[in-house]
Short mmCIF file of C-alpha atoms in Angstrom, two decimals:
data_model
loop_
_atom_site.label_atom_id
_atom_site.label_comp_id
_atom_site.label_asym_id
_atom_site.label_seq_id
_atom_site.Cartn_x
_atom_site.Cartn_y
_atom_site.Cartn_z
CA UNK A 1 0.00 0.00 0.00
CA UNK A 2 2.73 2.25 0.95
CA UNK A 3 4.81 1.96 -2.38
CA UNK A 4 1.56 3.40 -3.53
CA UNK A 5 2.44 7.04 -2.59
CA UNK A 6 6.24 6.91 -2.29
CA UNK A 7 8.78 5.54 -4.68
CA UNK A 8 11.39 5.35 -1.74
CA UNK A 9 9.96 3.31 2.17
CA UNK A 10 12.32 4.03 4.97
CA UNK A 11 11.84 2.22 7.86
CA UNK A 12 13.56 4.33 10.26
CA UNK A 13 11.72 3.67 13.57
CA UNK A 14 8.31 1.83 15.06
CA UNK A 15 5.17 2.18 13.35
CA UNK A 16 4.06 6.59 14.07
CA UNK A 17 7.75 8.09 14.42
CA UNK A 18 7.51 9.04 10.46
CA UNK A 19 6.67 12.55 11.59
CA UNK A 20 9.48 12.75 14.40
CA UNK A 21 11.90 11.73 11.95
CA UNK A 22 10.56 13.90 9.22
CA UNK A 23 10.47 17.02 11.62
CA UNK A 24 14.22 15.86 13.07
CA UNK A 25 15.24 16.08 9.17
CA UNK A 26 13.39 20.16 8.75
CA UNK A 27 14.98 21.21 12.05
CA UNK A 28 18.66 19.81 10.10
CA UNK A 29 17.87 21.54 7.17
CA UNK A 30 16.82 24.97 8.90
CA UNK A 31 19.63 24.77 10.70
CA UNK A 32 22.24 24.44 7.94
CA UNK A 33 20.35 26.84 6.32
CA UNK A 34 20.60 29.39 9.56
CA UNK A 35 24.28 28.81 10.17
CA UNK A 36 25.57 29.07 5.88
CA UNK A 37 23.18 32.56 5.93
CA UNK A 38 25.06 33.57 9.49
CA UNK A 39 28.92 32.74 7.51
CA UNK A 40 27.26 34.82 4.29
CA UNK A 41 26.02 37.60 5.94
CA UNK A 42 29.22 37.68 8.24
CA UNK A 43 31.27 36.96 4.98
CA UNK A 44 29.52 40.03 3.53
CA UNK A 45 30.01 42.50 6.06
CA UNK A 46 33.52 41.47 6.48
CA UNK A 47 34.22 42.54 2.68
CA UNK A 48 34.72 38.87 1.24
CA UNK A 49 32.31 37.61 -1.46
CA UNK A 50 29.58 35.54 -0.13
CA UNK A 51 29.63 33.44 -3.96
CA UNK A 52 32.94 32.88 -3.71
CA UNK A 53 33.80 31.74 -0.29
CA UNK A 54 30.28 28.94 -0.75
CA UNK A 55 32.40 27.71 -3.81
CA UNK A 56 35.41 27.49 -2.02
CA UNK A 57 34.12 25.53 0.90
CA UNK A 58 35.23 22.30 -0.67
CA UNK A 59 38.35 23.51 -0.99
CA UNK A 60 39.08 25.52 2.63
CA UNK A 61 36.70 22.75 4.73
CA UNK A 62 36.26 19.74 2.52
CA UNK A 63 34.17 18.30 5.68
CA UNK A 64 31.55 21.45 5.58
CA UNK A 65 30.51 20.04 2.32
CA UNK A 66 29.03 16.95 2.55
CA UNK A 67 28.79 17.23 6.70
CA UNK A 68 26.45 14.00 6.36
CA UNK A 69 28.75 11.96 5.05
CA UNK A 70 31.29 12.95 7.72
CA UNK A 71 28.77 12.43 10.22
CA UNK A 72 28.16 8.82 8.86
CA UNK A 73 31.73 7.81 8.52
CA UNK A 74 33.09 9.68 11.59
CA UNK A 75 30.32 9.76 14.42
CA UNK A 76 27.60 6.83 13.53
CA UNK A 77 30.49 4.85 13.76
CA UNK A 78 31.85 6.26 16.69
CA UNK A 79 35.33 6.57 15.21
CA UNK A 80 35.29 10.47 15.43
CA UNK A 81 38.36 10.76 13.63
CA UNK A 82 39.03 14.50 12.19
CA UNK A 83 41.78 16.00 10.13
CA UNK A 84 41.07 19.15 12.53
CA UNK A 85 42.29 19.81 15.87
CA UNK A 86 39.83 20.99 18.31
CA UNK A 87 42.49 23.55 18.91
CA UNK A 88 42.67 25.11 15.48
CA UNK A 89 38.43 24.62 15.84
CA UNK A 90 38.42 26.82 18.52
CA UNK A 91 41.29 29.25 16.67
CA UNK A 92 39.05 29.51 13.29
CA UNK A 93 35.59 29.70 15.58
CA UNK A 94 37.44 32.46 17.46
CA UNK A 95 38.64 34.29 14.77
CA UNK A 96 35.47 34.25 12.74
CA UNK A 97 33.73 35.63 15.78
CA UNK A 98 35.85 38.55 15.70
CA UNK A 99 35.85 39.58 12.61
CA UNK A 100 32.08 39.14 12.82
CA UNK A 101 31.92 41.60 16.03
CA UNK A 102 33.92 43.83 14.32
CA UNK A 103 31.67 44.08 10.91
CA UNK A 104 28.31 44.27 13.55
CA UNK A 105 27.34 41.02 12.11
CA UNK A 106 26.06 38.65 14.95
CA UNK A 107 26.95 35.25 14.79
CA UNK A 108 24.64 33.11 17.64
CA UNK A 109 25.48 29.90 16.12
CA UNK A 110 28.98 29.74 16.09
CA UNK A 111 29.13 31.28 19.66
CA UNK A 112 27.11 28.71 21.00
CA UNK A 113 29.85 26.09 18.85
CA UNK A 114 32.44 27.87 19.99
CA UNK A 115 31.06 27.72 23.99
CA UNK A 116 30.17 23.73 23.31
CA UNK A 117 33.69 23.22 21.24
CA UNK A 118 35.50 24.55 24.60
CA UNK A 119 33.38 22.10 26.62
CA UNK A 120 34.49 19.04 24.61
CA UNK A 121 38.34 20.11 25.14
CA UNK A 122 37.98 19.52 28.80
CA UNK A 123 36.13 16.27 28.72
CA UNK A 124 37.44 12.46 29.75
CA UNK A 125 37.04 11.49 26.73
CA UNK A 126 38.94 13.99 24.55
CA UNK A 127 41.25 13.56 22.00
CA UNK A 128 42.43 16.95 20.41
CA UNK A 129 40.39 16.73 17.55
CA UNK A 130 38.18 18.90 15.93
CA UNK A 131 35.16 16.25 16.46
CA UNK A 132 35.46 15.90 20.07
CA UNK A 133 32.48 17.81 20.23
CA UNK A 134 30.50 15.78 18.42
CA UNK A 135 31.53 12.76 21.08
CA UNK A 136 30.91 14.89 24.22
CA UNK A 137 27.34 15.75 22.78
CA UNK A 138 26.70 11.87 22.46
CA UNK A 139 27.96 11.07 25.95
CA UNK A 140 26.31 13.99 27.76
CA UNK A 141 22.70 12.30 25.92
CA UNK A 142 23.70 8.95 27.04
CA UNK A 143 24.55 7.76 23.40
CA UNK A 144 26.99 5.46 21.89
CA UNK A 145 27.42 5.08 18.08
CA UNK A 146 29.56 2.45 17.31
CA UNK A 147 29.02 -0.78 15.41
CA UNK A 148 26.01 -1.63 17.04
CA UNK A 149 24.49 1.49 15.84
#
């Protein structure tokens, strides 16, 4: 009945989640959306040129691009392996927030990365890198990805 309405079934949880998930997958996109427009409009005040600097994300963050598929090979499987230091993290977040104080351009999101990137450095389970945030938000939730995941 289902293959009715939808080329593509996911099963991705027990029988009524479908609108947690699909609401899980609008807050993701609104939220990439929110943090690229707070970059661009930073970007813009700064004097660089928005375009340009979206085009040459996969060249100055080749994760940033496809952040999914980092998420999938680096988190989900709990490897949280990064070619980033969580100090140079912290340098870039730093710097960008500077530069978007000084051009009046707010930047709420990457503040509150910034404040949760700092967190991570100090936890047990820190290693240096740039993803250590992504493990301290799993183990403050209670989560382990891994190969059971």
């Amino acid at each position: 009945l289902l293959s009715a309405f939808s080329a593509k079934i996911l099963r991705l949880g027990e029988l009524g989640t479908g609108p947690l998930a699909k609401a899980l997958a609008s807050a993701f996109g609104a939220l990439s959306i929110a943090i690229h427009t707070e970059m661009l409009i930073a970007a813009k005040k700064a004097g660089l040129d928005p375009a340009g600097l979206l085009g040459a994300l996969s060249l100055l963050s080749p994760d940033a691009v496809n952040a999914a598929a980092t998420v999938e090979a680096q988190v989900l499987s709990g490897r949280y392996d990064s070619r980033l230091t969580s100090k140079r993290l912290q340098e870039d977040l730093g710097r960008a927030l500077d530069a978007a104080r000084a051009a009046a351009a707010p930047m709420p999101f990457h503040a509150l990365l910034l404040a949760a990137v700092l967190a991570a450095a100090h936890s047990p389970r820190a290693t240096g890198g740039a993803l250590d945030v992504a493990r301290w938000m799993a183990d403050n939730a209670g989560v382990e990805f891994g190969a059971a995941t």
